[in-house]
PDB file of C-alpha atoms in Angstrom:
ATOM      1  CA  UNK A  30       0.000   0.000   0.000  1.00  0.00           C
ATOM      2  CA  UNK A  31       2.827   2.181   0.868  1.00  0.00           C
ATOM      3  CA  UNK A  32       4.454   1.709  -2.550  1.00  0.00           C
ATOM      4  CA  UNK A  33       1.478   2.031  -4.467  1.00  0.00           C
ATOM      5  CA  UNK A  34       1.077   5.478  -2.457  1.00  0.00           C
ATOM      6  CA  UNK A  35       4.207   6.564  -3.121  1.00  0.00           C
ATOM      7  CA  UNK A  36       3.999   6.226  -6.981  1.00  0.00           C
ATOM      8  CA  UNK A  37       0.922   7.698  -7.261  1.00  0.00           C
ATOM      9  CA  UNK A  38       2.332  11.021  -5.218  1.00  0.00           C
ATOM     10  CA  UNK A  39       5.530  10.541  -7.798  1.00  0.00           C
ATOM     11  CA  UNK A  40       3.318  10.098 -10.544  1.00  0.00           C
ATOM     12  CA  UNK A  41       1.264  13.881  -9.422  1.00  0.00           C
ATOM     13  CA  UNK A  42      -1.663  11.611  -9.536  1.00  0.00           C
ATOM     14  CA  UNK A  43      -2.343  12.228  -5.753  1.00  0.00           C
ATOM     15  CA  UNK A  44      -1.406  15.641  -4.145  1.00  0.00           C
ATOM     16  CA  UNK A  45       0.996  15.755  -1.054  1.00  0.00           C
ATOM     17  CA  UNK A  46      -1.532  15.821   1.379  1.00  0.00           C
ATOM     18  CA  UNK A  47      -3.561  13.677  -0.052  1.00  0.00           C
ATOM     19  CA  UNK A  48      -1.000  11.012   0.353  1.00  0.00           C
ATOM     20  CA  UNK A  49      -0.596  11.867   3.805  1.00  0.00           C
ATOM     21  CA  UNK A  50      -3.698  11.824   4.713  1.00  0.00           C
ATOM     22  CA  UNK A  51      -4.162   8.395   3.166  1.00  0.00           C
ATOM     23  CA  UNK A  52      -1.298   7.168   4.589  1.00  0.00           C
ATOM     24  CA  UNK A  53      -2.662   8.039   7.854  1.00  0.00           C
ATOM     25  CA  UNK A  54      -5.524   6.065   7.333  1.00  0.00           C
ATOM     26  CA  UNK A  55      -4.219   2.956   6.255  1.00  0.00           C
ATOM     27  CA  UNK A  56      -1.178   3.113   9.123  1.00  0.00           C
ATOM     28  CA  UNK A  57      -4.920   3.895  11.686  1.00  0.00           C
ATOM     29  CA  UNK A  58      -3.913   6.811  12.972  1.00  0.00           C
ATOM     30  CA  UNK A  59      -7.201   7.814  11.770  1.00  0.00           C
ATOM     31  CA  UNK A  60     -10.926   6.278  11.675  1.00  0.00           C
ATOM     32  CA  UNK A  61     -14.153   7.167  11.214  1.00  0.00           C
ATOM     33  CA  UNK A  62     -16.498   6.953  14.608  1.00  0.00           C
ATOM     34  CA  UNK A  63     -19.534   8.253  12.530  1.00  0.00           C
ATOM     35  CA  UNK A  64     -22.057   4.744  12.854  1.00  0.00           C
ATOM     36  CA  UNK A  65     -20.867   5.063  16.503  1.00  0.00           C
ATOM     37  CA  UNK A  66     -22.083   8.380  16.789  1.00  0.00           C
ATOM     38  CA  UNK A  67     -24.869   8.085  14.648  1.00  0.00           C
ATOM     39  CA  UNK A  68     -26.156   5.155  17.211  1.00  0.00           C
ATOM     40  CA  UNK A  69     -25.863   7.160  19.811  1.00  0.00           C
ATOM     41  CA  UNK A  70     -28.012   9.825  18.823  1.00  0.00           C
ATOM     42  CA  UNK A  71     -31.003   7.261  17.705  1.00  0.00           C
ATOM     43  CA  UNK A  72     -30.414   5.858  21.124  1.00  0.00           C
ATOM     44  CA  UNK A  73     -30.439   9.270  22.778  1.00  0.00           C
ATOM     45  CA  UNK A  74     -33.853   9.943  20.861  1.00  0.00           C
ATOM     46  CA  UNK A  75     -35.272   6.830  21.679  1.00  0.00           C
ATOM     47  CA  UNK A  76     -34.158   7.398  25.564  1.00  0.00           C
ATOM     48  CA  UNK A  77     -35.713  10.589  25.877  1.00  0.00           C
ATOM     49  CA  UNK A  78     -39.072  10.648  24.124  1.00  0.00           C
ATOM     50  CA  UNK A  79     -39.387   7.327  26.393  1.00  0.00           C
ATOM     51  CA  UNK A  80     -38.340   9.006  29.577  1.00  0.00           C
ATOM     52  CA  UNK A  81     -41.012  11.917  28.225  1.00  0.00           C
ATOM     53  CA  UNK A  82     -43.636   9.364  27.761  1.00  0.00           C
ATOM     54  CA  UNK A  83     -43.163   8.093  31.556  1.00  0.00           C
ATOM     55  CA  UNK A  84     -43.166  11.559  32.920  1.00  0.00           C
ATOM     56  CA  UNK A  85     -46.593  12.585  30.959  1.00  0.00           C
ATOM     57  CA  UNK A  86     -47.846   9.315  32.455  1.00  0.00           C
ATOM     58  CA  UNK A  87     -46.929   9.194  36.602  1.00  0.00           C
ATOM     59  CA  UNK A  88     -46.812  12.981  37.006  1.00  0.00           C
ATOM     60  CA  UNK A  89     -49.230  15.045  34.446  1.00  0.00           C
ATOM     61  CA  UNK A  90     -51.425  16.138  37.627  1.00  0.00           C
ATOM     62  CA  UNK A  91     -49.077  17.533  39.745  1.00  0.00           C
ATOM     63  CA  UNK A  92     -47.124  19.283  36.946  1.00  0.00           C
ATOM     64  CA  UNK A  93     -50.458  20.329  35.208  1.00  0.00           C
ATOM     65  CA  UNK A  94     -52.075  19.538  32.050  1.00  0.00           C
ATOM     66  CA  UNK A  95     -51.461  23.043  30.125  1.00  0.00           C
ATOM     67  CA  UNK A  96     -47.775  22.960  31.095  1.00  0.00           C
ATOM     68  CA  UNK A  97     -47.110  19.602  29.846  1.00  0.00           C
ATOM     69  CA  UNK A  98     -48.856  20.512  26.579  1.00  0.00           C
ATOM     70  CA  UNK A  99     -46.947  23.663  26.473  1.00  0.00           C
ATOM     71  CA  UNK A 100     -43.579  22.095  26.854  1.00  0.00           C
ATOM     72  CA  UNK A 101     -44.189  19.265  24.351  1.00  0.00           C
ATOM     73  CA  UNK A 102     -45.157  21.820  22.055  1.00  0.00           C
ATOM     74  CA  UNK A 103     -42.640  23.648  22.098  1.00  0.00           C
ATOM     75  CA  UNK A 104     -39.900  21.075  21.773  1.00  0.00           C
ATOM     76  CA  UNK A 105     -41.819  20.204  18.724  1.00  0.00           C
ATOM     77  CA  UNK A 106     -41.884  23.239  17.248  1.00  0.00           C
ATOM     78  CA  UNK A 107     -38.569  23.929  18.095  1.00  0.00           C
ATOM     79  CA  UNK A 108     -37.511  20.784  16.380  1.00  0.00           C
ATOM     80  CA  UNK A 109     -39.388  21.711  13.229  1.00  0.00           C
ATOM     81  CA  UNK A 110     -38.004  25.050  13.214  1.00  0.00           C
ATOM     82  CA  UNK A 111     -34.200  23.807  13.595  1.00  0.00           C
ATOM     83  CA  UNK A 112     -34.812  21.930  10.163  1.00  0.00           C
ATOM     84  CA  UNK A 113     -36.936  24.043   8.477  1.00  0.00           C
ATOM     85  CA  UNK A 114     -33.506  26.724   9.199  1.00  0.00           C
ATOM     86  CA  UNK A 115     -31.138  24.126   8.440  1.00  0.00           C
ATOM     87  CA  UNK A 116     -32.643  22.234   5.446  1.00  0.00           C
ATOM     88  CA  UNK A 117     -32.425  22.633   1.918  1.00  0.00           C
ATOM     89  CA  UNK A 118     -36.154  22.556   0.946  1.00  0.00           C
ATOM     90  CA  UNK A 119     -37.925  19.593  -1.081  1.00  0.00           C
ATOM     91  CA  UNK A 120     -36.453  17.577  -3.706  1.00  0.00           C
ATOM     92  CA  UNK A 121     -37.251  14.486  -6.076  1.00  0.00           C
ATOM     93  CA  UNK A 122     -33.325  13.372  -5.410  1.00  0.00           C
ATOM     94  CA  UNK A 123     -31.442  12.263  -2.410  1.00  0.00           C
ATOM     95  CA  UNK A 124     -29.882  15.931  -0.031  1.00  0.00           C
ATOM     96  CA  UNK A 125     -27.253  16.143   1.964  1.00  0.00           C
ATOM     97  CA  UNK A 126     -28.028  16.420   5.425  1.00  0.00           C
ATOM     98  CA  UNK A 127     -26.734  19.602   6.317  1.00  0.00           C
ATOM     99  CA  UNK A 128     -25.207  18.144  10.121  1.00  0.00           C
ATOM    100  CA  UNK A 129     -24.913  15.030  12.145  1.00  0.00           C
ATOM    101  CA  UNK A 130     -28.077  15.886  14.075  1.00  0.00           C
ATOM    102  CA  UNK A 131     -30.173  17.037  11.629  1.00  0.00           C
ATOM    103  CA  UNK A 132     -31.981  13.483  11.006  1.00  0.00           C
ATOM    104  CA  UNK A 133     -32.410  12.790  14.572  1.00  0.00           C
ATOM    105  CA  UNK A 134     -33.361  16.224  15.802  1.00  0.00           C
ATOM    106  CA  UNK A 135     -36.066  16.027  12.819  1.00  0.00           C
ATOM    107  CA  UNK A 136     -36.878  12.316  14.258  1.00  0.00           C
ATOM    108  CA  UNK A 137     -37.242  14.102  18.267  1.00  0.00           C
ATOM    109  CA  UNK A 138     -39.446  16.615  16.315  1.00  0.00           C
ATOM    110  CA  UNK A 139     -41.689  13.892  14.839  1.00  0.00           C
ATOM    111  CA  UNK A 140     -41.490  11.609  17.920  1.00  0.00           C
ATOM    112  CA  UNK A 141     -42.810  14.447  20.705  1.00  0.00           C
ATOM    113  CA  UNK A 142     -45.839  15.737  18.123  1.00  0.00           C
ATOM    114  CA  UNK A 143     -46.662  11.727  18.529  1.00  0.00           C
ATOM    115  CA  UNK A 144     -46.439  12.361  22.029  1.00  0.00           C
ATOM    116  CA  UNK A 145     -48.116  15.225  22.168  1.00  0.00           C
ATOM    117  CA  UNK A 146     -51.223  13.428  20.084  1.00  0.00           C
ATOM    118  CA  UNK A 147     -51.395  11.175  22.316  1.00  0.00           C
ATOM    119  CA  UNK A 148     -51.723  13.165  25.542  1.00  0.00           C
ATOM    120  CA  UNK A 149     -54.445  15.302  23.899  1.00  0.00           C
ATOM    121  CA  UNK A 150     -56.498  12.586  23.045  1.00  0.00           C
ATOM    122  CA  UNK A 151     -56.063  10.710  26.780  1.00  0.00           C
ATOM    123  CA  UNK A 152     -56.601  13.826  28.866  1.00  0.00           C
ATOM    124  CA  UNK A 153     -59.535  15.129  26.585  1.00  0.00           C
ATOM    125  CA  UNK A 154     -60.718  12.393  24.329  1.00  0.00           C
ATOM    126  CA  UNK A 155     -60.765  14.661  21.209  1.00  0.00           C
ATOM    127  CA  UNK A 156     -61.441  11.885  18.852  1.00  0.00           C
ATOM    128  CA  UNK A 157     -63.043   9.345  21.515  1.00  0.00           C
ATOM    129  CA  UNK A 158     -63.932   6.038  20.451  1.00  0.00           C
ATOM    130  CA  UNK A 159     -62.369   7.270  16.663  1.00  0.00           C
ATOM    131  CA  UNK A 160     -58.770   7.590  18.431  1.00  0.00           C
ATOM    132  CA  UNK A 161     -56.970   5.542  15.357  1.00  0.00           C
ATOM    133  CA  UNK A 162     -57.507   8.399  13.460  1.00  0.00           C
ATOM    134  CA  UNK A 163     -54.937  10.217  15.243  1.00  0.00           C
ATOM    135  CA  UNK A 164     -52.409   7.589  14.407  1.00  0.00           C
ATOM    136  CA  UNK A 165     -53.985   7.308  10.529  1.00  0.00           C
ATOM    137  CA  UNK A 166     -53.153  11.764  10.504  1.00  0.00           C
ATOM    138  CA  UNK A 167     -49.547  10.983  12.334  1.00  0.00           C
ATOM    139  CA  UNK A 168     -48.708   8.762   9.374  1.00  0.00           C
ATOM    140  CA  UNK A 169     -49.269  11.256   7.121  1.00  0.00           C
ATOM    141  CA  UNK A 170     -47.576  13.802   8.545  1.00  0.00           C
ATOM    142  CA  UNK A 171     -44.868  11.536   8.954  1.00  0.00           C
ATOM    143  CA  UNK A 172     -44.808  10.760   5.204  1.00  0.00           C
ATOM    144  CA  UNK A 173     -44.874  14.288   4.524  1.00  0.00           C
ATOM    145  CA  UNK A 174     -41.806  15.357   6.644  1.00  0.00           C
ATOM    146  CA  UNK A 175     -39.827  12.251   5.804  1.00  0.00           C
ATOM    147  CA  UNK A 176     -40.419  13.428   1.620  1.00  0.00           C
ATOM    148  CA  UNK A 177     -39.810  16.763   2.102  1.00  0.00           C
ATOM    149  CA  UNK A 178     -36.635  16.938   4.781  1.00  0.00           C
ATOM    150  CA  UNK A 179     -35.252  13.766   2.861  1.00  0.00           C
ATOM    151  CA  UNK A 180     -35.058  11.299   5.729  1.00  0.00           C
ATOM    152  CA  UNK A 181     -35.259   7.807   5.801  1.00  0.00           C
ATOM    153  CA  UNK A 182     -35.644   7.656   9.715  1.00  0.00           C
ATOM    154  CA  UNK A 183     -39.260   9.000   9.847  1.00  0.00           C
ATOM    155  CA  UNK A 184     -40.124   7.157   6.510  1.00  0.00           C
ATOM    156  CA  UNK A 185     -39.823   4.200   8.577  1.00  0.00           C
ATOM    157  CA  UNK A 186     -41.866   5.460  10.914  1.00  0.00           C
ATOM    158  CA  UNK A 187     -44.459   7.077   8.651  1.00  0.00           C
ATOM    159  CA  UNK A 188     -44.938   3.516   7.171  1.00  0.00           C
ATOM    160  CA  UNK A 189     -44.620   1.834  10.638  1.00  0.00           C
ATOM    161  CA  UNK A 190     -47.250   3.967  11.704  1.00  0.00           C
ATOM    162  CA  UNK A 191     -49.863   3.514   9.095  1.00  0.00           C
ATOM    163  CA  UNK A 192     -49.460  -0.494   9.623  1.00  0.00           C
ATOM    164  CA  UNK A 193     -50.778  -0.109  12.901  1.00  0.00           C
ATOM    165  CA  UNK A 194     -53.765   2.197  12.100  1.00  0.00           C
ATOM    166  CA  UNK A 195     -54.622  -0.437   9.650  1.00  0.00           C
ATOM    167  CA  UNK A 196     -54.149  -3.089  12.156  1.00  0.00           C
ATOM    168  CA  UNK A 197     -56.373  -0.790  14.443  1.00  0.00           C
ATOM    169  CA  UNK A 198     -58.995  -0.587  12.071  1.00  0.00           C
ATOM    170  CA  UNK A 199     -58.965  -4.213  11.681  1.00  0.00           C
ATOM    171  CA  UNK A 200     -58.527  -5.528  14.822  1.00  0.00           C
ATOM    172  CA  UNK A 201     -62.059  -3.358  15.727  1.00  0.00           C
ATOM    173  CA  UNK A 202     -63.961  -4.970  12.896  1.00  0.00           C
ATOM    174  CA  UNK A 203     -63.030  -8.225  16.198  1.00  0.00           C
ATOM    175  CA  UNK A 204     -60.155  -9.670  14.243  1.00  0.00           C
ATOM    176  CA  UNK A 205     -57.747 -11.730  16.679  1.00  0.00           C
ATOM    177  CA  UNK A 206     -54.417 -12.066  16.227  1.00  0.00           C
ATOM    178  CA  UNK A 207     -52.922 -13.325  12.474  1.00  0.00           C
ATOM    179  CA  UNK A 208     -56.298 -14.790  11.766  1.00  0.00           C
ATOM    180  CA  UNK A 209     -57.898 -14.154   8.080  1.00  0.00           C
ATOM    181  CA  UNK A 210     -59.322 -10.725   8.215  1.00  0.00           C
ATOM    182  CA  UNK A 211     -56.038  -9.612   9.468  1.00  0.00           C
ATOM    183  CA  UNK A 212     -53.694 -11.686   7.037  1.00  0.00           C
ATOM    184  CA  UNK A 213     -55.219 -10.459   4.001  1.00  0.00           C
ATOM    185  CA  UNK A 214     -55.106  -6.230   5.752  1.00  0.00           C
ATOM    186  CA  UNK A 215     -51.172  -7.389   6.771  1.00  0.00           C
ATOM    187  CA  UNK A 216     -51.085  -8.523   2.626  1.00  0.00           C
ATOM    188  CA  UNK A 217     -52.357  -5.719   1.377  1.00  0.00           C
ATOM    189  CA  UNK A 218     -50.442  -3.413   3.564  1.00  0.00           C
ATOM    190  CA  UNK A 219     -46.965  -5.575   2.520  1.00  0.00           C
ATOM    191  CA  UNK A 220     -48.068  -5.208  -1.300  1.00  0.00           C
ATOM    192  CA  UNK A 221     -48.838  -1.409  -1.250  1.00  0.00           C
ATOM    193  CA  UNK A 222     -45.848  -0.261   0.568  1.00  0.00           C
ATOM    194  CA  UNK A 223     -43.930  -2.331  -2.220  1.00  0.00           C
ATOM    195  CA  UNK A 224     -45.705  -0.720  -4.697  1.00  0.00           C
ATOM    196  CA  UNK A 225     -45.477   2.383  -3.575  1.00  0.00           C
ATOM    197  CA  UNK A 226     -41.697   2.255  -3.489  1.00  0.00           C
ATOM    198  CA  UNK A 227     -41.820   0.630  -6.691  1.00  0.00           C
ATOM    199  CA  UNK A 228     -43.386   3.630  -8.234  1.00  0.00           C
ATOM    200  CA  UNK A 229     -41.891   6.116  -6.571  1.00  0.00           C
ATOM    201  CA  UNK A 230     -38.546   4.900  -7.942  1.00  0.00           C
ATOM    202  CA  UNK A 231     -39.962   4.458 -11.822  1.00  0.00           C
ATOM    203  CA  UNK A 232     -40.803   7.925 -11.658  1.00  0.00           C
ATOM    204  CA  UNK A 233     -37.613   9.152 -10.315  1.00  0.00           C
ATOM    205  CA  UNK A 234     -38.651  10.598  -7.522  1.00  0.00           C
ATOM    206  CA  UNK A 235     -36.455   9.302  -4.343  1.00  0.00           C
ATOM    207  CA  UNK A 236     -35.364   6.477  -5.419  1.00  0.00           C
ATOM    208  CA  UNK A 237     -33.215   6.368  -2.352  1.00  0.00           C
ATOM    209  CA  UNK A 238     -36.088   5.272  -0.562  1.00  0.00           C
ATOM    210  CA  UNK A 239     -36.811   1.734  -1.981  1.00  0.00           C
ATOM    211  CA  UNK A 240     -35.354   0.221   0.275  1.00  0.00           C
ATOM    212  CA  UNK A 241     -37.061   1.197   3.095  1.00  0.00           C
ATOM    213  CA  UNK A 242     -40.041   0.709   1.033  1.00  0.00           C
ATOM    214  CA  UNK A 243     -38.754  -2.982   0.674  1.00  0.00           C
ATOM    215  CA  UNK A 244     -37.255  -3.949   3.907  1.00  0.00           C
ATOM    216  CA  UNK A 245     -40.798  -3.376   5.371  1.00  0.00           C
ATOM    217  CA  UNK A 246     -42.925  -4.363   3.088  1.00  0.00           C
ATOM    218  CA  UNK A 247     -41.352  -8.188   2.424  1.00  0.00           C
ATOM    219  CA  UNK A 248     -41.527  -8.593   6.231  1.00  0.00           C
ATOM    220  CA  UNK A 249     -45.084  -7.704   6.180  1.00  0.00           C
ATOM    221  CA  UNK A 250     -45.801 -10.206   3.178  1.00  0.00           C
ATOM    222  CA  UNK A 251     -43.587 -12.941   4.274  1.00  0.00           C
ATOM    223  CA  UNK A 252     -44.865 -12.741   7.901  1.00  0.00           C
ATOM    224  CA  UNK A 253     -48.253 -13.157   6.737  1.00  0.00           C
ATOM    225  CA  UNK A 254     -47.913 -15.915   4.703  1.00  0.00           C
ATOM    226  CA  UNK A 255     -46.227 -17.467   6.824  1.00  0.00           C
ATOM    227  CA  UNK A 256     -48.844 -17.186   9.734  1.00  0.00           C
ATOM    228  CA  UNK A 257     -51.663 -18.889   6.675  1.00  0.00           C
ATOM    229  CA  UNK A 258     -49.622 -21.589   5.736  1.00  0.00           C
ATOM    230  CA  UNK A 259     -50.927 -23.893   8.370  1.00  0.00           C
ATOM    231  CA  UNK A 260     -54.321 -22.234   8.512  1.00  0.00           C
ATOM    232  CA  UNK A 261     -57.216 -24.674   7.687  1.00  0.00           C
ATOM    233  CA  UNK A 262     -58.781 -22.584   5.117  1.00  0.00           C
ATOM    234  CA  UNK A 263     -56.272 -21.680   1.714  1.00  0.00           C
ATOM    235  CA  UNK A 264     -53.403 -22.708   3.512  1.00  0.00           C
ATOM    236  CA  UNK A 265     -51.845 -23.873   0.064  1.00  0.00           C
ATOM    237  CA  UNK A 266     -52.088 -20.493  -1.373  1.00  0.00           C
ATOM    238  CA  UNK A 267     -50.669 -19.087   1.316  1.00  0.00           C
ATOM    239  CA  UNK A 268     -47.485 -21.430   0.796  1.00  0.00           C
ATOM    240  CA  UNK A 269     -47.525 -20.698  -2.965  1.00  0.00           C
ATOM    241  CA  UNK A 270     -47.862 -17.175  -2.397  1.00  0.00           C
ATOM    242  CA  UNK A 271     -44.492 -17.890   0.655  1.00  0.00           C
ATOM    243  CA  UNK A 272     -42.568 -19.305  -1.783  1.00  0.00           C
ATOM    244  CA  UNK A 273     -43.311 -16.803  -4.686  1.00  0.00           C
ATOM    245  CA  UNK A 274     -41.978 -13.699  -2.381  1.00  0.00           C
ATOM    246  CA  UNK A 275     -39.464 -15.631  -1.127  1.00  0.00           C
ATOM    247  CA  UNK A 276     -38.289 -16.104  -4.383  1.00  0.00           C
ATOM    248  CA  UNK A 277     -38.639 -12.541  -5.437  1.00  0.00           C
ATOM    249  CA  UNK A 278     -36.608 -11.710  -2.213  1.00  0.00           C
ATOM    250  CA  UNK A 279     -33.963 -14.064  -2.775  1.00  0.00           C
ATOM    251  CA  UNK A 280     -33.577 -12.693  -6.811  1.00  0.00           C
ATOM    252  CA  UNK A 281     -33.488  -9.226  -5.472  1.00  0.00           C
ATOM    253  CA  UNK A 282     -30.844 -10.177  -3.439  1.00  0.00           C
ATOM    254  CA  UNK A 283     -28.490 -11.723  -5.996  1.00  0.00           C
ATOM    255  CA  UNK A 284     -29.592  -9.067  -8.544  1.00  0.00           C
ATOM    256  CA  UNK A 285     -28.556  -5.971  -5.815  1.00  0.00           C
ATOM    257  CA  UNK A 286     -26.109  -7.930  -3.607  1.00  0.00           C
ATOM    258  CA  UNK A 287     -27.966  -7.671  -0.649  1.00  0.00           C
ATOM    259  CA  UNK A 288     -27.393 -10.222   1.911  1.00  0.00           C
ATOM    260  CA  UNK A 289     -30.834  -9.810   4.217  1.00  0.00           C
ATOM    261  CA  UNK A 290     -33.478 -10.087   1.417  1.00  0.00           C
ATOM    262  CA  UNK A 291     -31.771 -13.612   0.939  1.00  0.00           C
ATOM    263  CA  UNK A 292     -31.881 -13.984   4.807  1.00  0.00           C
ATOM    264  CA  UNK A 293     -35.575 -12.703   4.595  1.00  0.00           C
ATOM    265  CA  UNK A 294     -36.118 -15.694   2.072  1.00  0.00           C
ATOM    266  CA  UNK A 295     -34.199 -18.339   3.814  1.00  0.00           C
ATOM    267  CA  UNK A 296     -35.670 -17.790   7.765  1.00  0.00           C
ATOM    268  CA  UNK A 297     -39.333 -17.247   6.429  1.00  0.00           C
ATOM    269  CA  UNK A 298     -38.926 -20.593   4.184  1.00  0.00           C
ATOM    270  CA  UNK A 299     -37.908 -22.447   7.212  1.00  0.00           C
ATOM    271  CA  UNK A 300     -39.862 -21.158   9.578  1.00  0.00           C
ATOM    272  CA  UNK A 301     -42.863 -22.212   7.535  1.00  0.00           C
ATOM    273  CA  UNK A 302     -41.161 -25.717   7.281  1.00  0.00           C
ATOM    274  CA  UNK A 303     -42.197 -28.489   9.684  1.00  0.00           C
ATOM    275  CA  UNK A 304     -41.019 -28.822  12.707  1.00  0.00           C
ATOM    276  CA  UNK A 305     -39.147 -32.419  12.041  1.00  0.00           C
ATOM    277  CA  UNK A 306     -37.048 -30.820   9.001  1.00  0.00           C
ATOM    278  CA  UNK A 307     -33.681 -31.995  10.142  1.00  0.00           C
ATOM    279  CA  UNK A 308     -32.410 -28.634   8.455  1.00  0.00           C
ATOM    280  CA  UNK A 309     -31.061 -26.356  10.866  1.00  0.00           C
ATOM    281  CA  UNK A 310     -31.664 -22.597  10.538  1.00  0.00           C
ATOM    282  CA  UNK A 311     -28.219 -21.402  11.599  1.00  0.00           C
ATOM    283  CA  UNK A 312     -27.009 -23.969   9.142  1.00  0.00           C
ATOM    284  CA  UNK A 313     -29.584 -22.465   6.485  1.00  0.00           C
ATOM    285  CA  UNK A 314     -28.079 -19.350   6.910  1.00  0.00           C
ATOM    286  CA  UNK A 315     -24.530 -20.408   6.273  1.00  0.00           C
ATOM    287  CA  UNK A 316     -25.484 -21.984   3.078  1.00  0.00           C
ATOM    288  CA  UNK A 317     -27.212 -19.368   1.897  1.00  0.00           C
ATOM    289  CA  UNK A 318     -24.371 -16.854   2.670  1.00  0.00           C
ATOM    290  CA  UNK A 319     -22.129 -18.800   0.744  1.00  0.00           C
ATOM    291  CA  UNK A 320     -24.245 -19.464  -2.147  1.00  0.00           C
ATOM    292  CA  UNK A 321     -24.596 -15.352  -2.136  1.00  0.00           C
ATOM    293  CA  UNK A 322     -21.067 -14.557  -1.914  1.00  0.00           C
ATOM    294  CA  UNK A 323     -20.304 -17.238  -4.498  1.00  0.00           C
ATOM    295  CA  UNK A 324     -22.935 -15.917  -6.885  1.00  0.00           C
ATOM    296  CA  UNK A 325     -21.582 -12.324  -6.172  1.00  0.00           C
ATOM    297  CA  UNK A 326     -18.027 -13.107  -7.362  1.00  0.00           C
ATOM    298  CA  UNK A 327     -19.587 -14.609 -10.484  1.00  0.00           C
ATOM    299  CA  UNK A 328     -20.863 -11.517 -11.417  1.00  0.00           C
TER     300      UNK A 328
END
């Protein structure tokens, strides 16, 4: 590495300090911390909106209703405002975020208007026995903040979010858990967010955001196949329809060289299996790793 530095600093193909500098690197003198720090924020977030949540719930009467509401809105809107200042404005293509806490202070913002939803609706029942709606009007906001201050953090949860108004929907029309009415909502909910991202990307409009779109989506699909296949009623469509996503997982894998749709594939496929396949998961796994990596130096 050293040599190869050196002749392309004698060949003026690399400046001085460009050498240096990558010199530095490979010797480790230098390295980048930034996942490290970037898990520490999302952990920070997650910390305090939950320590938030607790206070709202042991201590709203002593500190007082209009207070709390007052101080969760303000962190919101003081949130908001930080990006609206700092961001670049909406666009179709991927933006670079302008700091290191710019996606998680949007995320806070996001995560405390939740709160704040909430709280309304158990201290004055706004919305009463129509409370899902609140979480139905979260998603949406969601969606619109994620599209508009490019994030992928709160497109997650914009998508997260309107899964479990659906589920909320459906669970009141007395669906129990994973049985058919359910399924087919957790199918169609799989199959749109797919489609959506699907779309979005065909029209050029972020296309950095399929995979978000497809990381949730196939879990939703293969999870609810997999929860039919030993149902009494179309539990063989339910396994055809397993093992065509799994197989459209597994080829989007190979095709973008991405190791968990293949993992998605091979732990919903066994999972569905019977219990007496002598087939070990871990060992599943392995295979399937090496089968990737093999087909990946192929191409």
């Amino acid at each position: 590495m050293q040599e190869a530095l050196n002749d392309l600093e004698g060949s003026e193909i690399l400046s001085r300090e460009q050498a240096a500098l990558l010199r530095r690197i490979y010797g480790r003198e230098l390295f980048s911390v930034h996942w490290e720090l970037r898990l520490v924020l999302y952990g920070g977030i997650l910390i305090l909106t939950t320590g938030l949540g607790l206070l709202v719930a042991k201590h709203f009467a002593s500190i007082g209703h209009l207070t709390l509401i007052a101080a969760i809105a303000l962190g919101c809107v003081g949130c908001f405002a930080y990006c609206l200042r700092r961001g670049g404005g909406f666009s179709p293509e991927s933006l670079t975020t302008p700091d290191a806490a710019y996606d998680y202070v949007l995320l806070l913002g996001c995560l405390l208007l939740g709160t704040l939803q909430g709280y309304l609706e158990l201290r004055y029942q706004v919305l009463a026995q129509y409370w899902n709606w609140w979480l139905l009007a979260s998603a949406l906001i969601y969606l619109l903040c994620a599209h508009y201050f490019d994030n992928r953090l709160v497109l997650s949860l914009a998508l997260s979010t309107l899964g479990a108004w659906l589920g909320v929907k459906t669970s009141q029309l007395g669906a129990g858990l994973w049985d058919g009415t359910l399924r087919d909502s957790a199918l169609f909910f799989g199959a749109l967010v797919i489609a959506a991202g699907a779309i979005q990307t065909r029209l050029g409009w972020k296309r950095h955001f399929l995979p978000v779109h497809l990381h949730l989506g196939v879990n939703v699909l293969l999870s609810a196949l997999v929860a039919g296949v030993g149902s009494r009623a179309g539990g063989s469509a339910y396994l055809a329809g397993l093992l065509l996503t799994g197989s459209g997982s597994a080829f989007y894998a190979l095709r973008e060289r991405s190791f968990a749709f293949l993992l998605y594939a091979v732990l919903y496929g066994m999972s569905a299996s019977q219990p007496s396949c002598s087939i070990s998961v871990t060992g599943a796994v392995k295979g399937s790793y090496s089968t990737f990596w093999s087909a990946r130096r192929r191409c």
